[in-house]
XYZ file of C-alpha atoms in Angstrom:
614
model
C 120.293 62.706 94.260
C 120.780 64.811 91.273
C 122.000 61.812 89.452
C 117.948 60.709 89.573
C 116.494 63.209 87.250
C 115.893 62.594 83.798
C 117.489 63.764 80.707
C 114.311 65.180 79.810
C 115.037 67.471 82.907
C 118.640 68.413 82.280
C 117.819 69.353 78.586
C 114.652 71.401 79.930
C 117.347 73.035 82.270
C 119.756 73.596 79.994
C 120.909 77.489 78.844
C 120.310 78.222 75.420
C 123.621 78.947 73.251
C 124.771 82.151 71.475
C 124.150 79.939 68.143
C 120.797 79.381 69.141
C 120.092 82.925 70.337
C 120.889 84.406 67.004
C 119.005 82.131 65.437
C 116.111 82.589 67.615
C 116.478 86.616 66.402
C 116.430 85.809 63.048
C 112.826 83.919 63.765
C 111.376 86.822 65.966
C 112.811 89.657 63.606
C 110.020 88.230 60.810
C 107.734 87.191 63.510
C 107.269 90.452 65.245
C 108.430 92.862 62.505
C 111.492 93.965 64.355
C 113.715 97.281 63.501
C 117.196 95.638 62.331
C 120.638 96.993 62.627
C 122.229 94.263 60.923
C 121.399 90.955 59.183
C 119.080 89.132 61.811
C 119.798 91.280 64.656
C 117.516 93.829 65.814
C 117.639 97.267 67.789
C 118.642 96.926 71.243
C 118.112 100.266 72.612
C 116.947 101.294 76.299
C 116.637 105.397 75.529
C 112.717 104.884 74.137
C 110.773 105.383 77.474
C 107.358 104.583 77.250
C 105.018 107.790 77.524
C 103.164 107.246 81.127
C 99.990 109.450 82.601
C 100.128 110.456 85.861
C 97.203 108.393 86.476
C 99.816 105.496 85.948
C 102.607 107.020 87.960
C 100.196 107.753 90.930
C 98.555 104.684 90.582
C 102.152 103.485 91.431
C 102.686 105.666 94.173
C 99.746 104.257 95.775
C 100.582 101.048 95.746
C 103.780 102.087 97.582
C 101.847 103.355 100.296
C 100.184 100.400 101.052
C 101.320 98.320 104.160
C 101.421 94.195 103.743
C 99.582 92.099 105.728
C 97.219 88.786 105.815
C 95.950 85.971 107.060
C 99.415 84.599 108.216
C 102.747 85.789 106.321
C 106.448 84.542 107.481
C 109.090 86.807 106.737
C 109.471 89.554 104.866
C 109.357 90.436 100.871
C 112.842 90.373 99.576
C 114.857 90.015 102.469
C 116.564 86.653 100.655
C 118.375 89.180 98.289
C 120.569 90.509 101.050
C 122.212 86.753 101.060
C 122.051 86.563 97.136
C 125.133 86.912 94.760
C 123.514 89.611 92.453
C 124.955 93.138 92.907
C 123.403 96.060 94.299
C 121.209 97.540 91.782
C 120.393 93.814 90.918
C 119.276 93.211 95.232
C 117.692 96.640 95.513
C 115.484 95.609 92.113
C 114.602 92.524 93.276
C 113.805 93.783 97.082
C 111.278 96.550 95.463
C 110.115 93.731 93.048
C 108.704 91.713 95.794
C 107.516 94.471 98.038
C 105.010 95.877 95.290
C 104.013 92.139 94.921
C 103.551 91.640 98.384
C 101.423 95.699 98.329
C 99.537 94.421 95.832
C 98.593 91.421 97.438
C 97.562 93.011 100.373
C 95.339 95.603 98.198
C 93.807 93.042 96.167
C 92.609 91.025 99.270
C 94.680 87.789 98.179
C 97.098 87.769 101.460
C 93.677 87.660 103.418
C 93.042 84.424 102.227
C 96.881 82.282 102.348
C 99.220 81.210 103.963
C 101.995 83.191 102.207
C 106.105 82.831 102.754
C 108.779 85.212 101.777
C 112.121 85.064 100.883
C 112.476 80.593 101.466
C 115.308 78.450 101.408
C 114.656 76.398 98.008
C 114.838 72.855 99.778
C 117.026 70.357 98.916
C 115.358 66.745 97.175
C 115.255 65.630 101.318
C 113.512 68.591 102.850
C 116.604 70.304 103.885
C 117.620 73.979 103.666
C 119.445 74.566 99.978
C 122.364 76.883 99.667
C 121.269 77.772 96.036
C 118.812 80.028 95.189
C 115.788 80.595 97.471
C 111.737 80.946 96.837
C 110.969 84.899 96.489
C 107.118 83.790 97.587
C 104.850 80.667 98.558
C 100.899 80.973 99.083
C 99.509 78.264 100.426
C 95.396 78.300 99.565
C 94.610 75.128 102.196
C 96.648 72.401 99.808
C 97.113 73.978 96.867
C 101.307 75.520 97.336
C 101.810 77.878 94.790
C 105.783 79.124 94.061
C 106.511 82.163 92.777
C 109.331 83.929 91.202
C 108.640 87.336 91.663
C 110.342 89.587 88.483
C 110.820 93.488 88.498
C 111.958 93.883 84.794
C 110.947 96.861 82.986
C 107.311 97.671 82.868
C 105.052 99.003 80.399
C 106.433 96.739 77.272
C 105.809 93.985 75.517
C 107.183 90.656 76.074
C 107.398 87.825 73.338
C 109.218 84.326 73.464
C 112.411 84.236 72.013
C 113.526 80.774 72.382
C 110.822 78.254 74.356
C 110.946 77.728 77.855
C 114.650 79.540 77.488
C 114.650 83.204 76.530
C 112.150 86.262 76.023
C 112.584 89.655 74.879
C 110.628 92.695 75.254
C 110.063 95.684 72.591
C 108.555 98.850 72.609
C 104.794 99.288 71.682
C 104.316 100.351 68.137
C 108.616 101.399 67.437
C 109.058 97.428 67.354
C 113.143 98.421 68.604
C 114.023 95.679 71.650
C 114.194 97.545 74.824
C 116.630 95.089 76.635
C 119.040 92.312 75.755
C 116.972 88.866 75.885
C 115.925 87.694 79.378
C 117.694 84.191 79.668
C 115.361 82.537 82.035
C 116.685 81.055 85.085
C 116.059 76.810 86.013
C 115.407 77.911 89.950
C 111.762 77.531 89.482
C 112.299 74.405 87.606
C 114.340 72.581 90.808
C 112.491 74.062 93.183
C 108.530 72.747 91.715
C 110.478 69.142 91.234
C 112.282 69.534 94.704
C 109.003 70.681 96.625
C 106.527 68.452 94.902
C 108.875 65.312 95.363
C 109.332 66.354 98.711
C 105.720 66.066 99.775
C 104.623 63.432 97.486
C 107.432 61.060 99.229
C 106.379 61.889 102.723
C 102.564 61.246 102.027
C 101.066 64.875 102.111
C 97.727 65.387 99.475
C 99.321 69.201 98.987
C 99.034 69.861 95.066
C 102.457 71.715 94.139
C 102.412 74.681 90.976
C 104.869 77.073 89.911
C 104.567 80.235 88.111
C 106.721 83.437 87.429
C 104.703 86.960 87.581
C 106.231 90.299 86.258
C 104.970 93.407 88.626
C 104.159 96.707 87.318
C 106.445 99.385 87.866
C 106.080 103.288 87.474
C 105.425 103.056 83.438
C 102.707 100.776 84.280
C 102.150 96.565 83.292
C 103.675 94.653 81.093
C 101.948 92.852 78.596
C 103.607 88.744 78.257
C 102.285 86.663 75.842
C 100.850 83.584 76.977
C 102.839 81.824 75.531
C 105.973 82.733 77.493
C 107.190 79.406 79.908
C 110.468 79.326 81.950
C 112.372 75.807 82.028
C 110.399 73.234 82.226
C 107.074 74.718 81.094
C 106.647 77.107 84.127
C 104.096 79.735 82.980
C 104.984 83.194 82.993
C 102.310 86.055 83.583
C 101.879 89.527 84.483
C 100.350 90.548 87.873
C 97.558 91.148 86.457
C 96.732 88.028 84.857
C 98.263 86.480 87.865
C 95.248 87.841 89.906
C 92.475 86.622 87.700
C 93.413 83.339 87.673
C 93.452 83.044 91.303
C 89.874 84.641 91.709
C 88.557 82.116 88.732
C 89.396 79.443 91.033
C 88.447 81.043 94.173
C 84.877 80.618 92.297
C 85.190 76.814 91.776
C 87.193 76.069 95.159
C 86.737 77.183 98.682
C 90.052 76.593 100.006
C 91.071 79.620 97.950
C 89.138 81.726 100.411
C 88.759 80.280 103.741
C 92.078 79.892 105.594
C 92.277 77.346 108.550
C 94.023 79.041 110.906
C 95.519 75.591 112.500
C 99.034 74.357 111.872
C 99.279 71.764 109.291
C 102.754 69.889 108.931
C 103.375 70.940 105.604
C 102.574 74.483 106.567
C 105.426 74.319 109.476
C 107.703 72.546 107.369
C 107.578 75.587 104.642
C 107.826 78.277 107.633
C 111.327 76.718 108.528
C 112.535 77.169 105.281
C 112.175 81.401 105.428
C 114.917 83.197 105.436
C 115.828 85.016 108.749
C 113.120 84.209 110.918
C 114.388 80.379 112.148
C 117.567 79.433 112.736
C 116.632 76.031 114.532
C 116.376 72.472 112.679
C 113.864 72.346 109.553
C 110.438 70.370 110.652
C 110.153 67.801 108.232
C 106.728 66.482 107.210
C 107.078 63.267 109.336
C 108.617 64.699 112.077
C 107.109 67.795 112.984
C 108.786 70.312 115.465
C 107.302 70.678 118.915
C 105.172 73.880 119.394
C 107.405 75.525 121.279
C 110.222 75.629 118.581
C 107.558 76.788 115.957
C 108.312 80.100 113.841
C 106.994 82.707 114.946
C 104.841 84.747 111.951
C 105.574 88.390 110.640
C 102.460 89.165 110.976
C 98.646 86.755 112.385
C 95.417 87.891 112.038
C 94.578 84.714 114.063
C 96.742 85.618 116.730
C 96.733 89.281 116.677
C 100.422 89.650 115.493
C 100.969 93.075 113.769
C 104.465 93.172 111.536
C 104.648 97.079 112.439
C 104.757 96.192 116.376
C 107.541 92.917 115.772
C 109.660 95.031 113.942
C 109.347 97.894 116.677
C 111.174 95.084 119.558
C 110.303 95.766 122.676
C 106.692 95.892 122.405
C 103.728 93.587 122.543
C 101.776 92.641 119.368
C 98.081 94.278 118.992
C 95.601 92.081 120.371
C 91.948 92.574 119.727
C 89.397 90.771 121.880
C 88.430 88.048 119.247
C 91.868 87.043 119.130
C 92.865 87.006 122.484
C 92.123 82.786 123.065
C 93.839 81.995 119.932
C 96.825 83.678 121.199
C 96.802 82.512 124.858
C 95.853 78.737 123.405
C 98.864 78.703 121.291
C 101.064 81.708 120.378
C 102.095 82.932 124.029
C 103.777 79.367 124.570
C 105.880 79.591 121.526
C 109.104 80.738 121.968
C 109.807 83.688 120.315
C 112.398 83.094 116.837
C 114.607 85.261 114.703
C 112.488 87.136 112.610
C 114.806 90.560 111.769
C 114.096 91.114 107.951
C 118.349 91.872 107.344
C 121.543 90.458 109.179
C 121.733 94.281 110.043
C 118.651 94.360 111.500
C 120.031 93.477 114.831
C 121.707 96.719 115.144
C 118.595 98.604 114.051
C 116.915 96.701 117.397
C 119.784 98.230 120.172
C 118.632 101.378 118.799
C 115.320 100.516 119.232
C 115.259 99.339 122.423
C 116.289 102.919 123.857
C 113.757 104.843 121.918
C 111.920 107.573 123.770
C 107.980 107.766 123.737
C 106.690 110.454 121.943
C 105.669 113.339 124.815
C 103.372 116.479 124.290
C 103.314 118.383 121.105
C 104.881 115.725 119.161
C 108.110 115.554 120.803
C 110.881 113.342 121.991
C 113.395 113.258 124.981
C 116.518 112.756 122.722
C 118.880 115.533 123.661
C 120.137 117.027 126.727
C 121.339 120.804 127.012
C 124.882 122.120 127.989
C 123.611 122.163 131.934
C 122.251 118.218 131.460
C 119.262 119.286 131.438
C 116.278 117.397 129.074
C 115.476 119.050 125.976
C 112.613 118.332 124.384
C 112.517 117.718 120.146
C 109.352 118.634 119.576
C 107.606 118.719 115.839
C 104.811 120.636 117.309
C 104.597 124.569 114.851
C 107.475 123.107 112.751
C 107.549 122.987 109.051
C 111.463 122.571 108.468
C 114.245 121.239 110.044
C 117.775 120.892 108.279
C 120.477 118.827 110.151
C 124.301 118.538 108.600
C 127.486 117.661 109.931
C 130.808 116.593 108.350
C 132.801 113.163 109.451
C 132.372 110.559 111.897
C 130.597 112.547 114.312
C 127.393 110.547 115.559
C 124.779 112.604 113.058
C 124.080 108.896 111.047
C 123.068 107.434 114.662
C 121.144 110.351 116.034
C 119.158 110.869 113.115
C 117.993 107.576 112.587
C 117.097 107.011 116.514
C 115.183 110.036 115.409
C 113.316 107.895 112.143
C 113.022 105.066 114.574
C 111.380 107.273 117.589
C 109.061 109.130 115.084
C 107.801 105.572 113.377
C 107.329 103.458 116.629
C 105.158 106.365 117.676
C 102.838 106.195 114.881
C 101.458 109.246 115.048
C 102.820 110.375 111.794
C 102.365 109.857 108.279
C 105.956 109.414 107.594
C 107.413 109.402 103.688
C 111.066 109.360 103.070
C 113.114 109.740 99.992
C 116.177 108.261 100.366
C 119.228 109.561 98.174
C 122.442 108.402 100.351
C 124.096 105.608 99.974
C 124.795 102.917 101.948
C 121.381 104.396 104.199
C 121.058 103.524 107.615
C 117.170 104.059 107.008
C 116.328 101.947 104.597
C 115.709 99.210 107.581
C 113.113 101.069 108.469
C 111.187 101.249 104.637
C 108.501 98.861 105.982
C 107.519 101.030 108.763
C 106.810 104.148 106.644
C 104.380 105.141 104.730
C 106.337 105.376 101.518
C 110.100 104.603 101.066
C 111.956 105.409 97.890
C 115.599 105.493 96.786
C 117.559 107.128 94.426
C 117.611 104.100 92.644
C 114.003 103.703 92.536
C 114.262 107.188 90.065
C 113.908 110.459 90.522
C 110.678 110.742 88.265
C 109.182 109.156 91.277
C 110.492 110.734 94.095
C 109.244 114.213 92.502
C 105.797 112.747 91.722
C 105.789 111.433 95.417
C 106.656 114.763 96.402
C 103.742 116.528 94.182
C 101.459 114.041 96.498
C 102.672 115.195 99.165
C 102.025 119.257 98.526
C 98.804 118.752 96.627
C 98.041 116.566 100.433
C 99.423 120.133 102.129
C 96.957 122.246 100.726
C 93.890 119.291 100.974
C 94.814 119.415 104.903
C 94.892 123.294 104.846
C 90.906 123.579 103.556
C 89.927 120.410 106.011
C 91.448 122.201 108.681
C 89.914 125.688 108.252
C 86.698 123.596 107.404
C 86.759 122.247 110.918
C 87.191 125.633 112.428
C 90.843 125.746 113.189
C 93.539 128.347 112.202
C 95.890 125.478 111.563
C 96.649 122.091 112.547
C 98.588 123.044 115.481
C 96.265 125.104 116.793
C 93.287 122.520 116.844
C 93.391 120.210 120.096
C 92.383 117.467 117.900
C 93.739 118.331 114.223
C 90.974 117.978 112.443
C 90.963 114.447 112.663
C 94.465 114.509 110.723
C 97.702 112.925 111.621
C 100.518 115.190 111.081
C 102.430 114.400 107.649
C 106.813 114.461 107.675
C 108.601 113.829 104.402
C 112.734 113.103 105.429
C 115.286 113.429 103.011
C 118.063 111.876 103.275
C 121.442 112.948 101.651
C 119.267 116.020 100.841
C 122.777 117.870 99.415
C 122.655 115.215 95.927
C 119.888 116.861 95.060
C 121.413 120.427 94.660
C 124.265 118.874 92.007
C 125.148 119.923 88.666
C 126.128 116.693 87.586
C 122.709 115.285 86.876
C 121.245 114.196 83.661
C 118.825 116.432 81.781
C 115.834 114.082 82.846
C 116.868 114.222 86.620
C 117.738 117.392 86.878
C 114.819 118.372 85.934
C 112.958 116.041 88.397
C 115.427 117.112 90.937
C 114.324 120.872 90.622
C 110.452 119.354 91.424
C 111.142 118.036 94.394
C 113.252 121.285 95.452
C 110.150 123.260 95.008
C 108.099 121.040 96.994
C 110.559 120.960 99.548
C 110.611 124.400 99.398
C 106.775 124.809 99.739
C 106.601 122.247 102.485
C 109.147 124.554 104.741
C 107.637 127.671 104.071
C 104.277 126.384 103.878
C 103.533 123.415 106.355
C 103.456 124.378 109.219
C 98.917 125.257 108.637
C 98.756 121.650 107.752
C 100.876 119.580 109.866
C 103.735 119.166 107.562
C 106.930 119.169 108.159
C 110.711 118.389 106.311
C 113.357 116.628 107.704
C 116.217 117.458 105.527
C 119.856 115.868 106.354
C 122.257 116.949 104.541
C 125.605 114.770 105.443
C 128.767 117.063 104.540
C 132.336 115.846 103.479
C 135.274 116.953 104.969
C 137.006 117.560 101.001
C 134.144 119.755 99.945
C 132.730 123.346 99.881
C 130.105 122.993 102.355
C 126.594 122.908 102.384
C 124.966 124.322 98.259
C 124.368 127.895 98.472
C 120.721 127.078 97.614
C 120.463 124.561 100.497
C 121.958 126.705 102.826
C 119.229 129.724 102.088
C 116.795 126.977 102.421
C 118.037 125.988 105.799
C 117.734 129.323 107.250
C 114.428 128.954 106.787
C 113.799 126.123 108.696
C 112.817 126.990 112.460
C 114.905 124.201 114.129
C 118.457 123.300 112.779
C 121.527 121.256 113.904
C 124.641 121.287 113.082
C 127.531 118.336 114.187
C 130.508 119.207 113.783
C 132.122 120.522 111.227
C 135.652 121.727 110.603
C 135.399 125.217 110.050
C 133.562 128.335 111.747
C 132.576 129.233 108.245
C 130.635 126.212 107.630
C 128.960 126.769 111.120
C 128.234 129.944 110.002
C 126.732 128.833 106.801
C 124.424 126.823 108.277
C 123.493 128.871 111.484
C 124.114 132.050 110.225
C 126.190 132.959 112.792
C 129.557 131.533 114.239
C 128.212 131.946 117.842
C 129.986 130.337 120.766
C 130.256 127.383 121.572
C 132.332 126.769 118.401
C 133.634 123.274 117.541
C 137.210 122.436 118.900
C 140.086 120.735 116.711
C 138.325 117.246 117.917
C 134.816 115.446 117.324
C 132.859 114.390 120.139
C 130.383 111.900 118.929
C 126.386 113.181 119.215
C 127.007 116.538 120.165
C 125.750 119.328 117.897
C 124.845 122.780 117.937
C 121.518 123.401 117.972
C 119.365 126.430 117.020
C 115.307 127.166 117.388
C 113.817 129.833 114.884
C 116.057 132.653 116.063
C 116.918 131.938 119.481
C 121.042 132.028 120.321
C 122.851 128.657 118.930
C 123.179 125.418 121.837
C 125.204 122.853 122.413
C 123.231 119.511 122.961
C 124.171 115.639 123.343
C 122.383 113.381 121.974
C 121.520 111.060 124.923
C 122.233 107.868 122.391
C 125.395 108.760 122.079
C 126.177 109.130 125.973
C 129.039 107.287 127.140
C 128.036 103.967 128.548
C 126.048 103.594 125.576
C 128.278 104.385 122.468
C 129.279 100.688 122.253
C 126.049 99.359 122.072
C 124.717 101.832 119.284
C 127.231 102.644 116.669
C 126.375 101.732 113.151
């Protein structure tokens, strides 16, 4: 099949050269006034940040907190990436990339009125799944199909052409020094617009196919493209922004950008086989359509009451209101119910899930059991801090996040978690919370999220006393409020002395807000979950950490090799000490200033250890 495209096509395709790239830079250097280096090559230089408000960073930080949903969305934003080639920092850029886009869809209403798919196969020339590249994001506005290549590169510059339809570059407002080495734009877009449009055209459907790529802001704000910027083949290139507009100026001329018709078309079904992760049955091609009861199921159906926070919590049905209930008995009950877990790891995320307790009176869970096998309550209620360590292979990565897991199925919490460990067994869960960063996503914003958070403690404290309560605890219905719990994880890298002068820096905000959350939070509802994973090489918990922990009313403590790292945590070596060996999901467990516990995790039971270990 690839034989049948034209030479026009392969040329369009076609990467630009290193010959051609220096000669574009000798173009743009007296086109755009560049700062050189050396004959007809400019300053490439990434240490210029771009001043930013707060109004900018918060504005961010907003749009984080936002949940997606819509008229009818298939799978989730950047899932695809976990299947990609690129590395790490390359996934976890793209993944955030797409989930602001997705945020930002939702906030600007546009999800309300698509069909919208995340994370597709790009189809092959006959319909079929592609092993190439996939689709970060299709909305379907009735038959217009729109593909989009969603890009997270850095925000708050200034993007010019470098070489048409090939290469762009961005600079710094006003220093005219290039911020990045040139983008070299990628022909995915290109195959997938001929691929999908040839597709439909050949199997009779009146669907109009357009492609486009769209930058998202990040925390230093939008970037600015010129509108001249095209990837191969003359795909357009746009900021979110402008993205946005366009759609609404044609929502003005044409209907079928705002009314959704919430029956299955065949080219809609067709396009919901090609997602990533939640089908793994044949593809429904245009002219022969699967049978209903092989049909994807959606992330998340305003038609059919489907709500992406209850299929991600398995176990439990989706939200039904009354107007939806006949459009879910007349179509969605008979469908059998597909693979729609956002990660291949997801599946272990689920056995957890299906064990989770119910969240009991004053904000507590049945997760442990005490030395005499009796239940033991983990209760948030009066509790501003609780620190949990433990070195080795002990159980504390499984108990803890049954603990996430618990605490966001119940959804009684604003949850917000800043994520610094690596290779996290909670970032499965970033949908679910109200805000989910990583170390990755910087510092900067993890302090700034954390500044929300305490300027959000002492908001609480004056609604509270305005409602006649002492605290939040103390009012049977908390002011209205829901109680607030910020979890760090791998809370120990931020107490290093290895930082940069910039993180450290943003590393000392958050320890003050951490620190005024656990002295502080318990009048408002607020409460830190710090774990603080140990390794067996190394000193122990940081001296300031460990004052910090004795200051948190309920602590636990895995096991750990020594007595003196018990004590260091506990602040006693009290019996029951830890023996020579670990036995998984037991810890010692302490309440304000009661005498130290041993408790086992009831996830970590025998007769269940197979079935739950990360």
């Amino acid at each position: 099949m690839e034989q049948t495209r034209s030479e026009a096509f392969w040329q369009a395709v076609k990467k630009p050269t290193e010959a051609e790239i220096t000669a574009a830079w000798a173009q743009a250097i007296a086109a755009y006034g560049l700062t050189t280096e050396a004959p007809n090559q400019p300053v490439i230089s990434a240490d210029y940040l771009p001043k930013v408000s707060k109004e900018t960073k918060d504005a961010y930080i907003e749009t984080l907190k936002h949940e997606v949903r819509g008229a009818k969305i298939y799978g989730v934003p950047g899932a695809g990436l976990e299947d990609s080639n690129f590395g790490r920092n390359e996934q976890k850029s793209g993944e955030r990339g797409e989930e602001v886009f997705a945020k930002l869809l939702t906030w600007d209403g546009i999800l309300d009125h698509c069909v919208s798919y995340w994370s597709v196969y790009r189809p092959e020339p006959n319909g079929t799944r592609g092993d190439g590249a996939d689709i970060d994001c299709i909305l379907q506005f009735g038959n217009h199909i729109l593909l989009v290549d969603v890009k997270n590169y850095r925000a708050g510059l200034e993007y010019h052409t470098l070489i048409k339809d090939k290469a762009m570059f961005c600079a710094y407002p006003k220093l005219r020094v290039v911020a990045h080495a040139p983008y070299i734009h990628s022909s995915n877009m290109a195959f997938a617009q001929a691929d999908v449009q040839g597709y439909l055209a050949s199997h009779g459907s009146g669907c109009t196919v357009e492609s486009f790529v769209v930058l998202v802001p990040g925390s230093s704000g939008l970037p600015t493209l010129d509108p001249d910027i095209t990837w191969p083949n003359g795909i357009p290139a746009m900021s979110y922004s402008t993205f946005v507009e366009m759609l609404k100026q044609r929502a003005m001329a044409d209907s079928s950008y705002l009314n959704v018709d919430p029956v299955m078309t065949r080219e809609q079904l067709w396009l919901s086989t090609l997602v990533k992760h939640i089908h793994s049955g044949p593809v429904s091609h245009i002219d022969n359509p699967l049978p209903e009861t092989m049909w994807p199921r959606p992330t998340y159906d305003a038609f059919a009451g489907i709500d992406a926070r209850d299929v991600t919590m398995k176990g439990h049905e989706p939200k039904t209101s009354g107007r939806h209930q006949e459009a879910r008995r007349s179509g969605s009950q008979q469908r059998t119910q597909a693979n729609h877990r956002a990660h291949a790891s997801q599946g272990q995320a689920d056995r957890i899930i299906d064990t989770l307790p119910a969240m009991g009176p004053h904000a507590s869970f049945e997760l442990m059991r005490d030395a005499d096998g009796n239940p033991l309550p983990f209760s948030f209620a009066d509790v501003s801090g609780i620190f949990v360590t433990g070195a080795g292979k002990n159980g504390m990565s499984v108990c803890m996040t049954t603990l996430v897991a618990s605490v966001l199925q119940s959804k009684a919490f604003d949850v917000t978690i800043l994520d610094c460990q690596e290779r996290s067994t909670l970032s499965k869960y970033a949908q679910a919370a109200k805000m989910y960063l990583q170390a990755d996503d910087g510092f900067e914003l993890m302090n700034s999220a954390a500044e929300s958070l305490n300027t959000s403690m002492r908001a609480r404290e004056m609604a509270i006393r305005s409602h006649g309560a002492e605290s939040f605890w103390r009012d049977e219905v908390h002011a209205g409020l829901r109680p607030q719990l910020l979890i760090v994880n791998g809370t120990g890298s931020l107490y290093t002395d290895e930082a940069d002068a910039q993180d450290e820096q943003d590393m000392r905000g958050i320890r003050r807000c951490i620190q005024r959350i656990v002295r502080r939070g318990r009048a408002s509802g607020t409460c830190a979950l710090l774990i603080a994973q140990q390794k067996t090489t190394d000193g122990g918990v940081p001296a300031e950490l460990a004052e910090l922990a004795q200051e948190c009313q309920l602590r636990l403590c895995f096991h750990l090799p020594s007595d003196e790292r018990v004590a260091q945590v506990l602040g006693t070596t009290a019996a029951p000490a830890f023996g020579s060996s670990v036995e998984l999901g037991k810890a010692l467990y302490v309440k304000a200033t009661q005498t130290p516990q041993m408790v086992q995790f009831l996830n970590m039971m025998s007769g269940k250890l197979n079935e739950l270990s990360l």
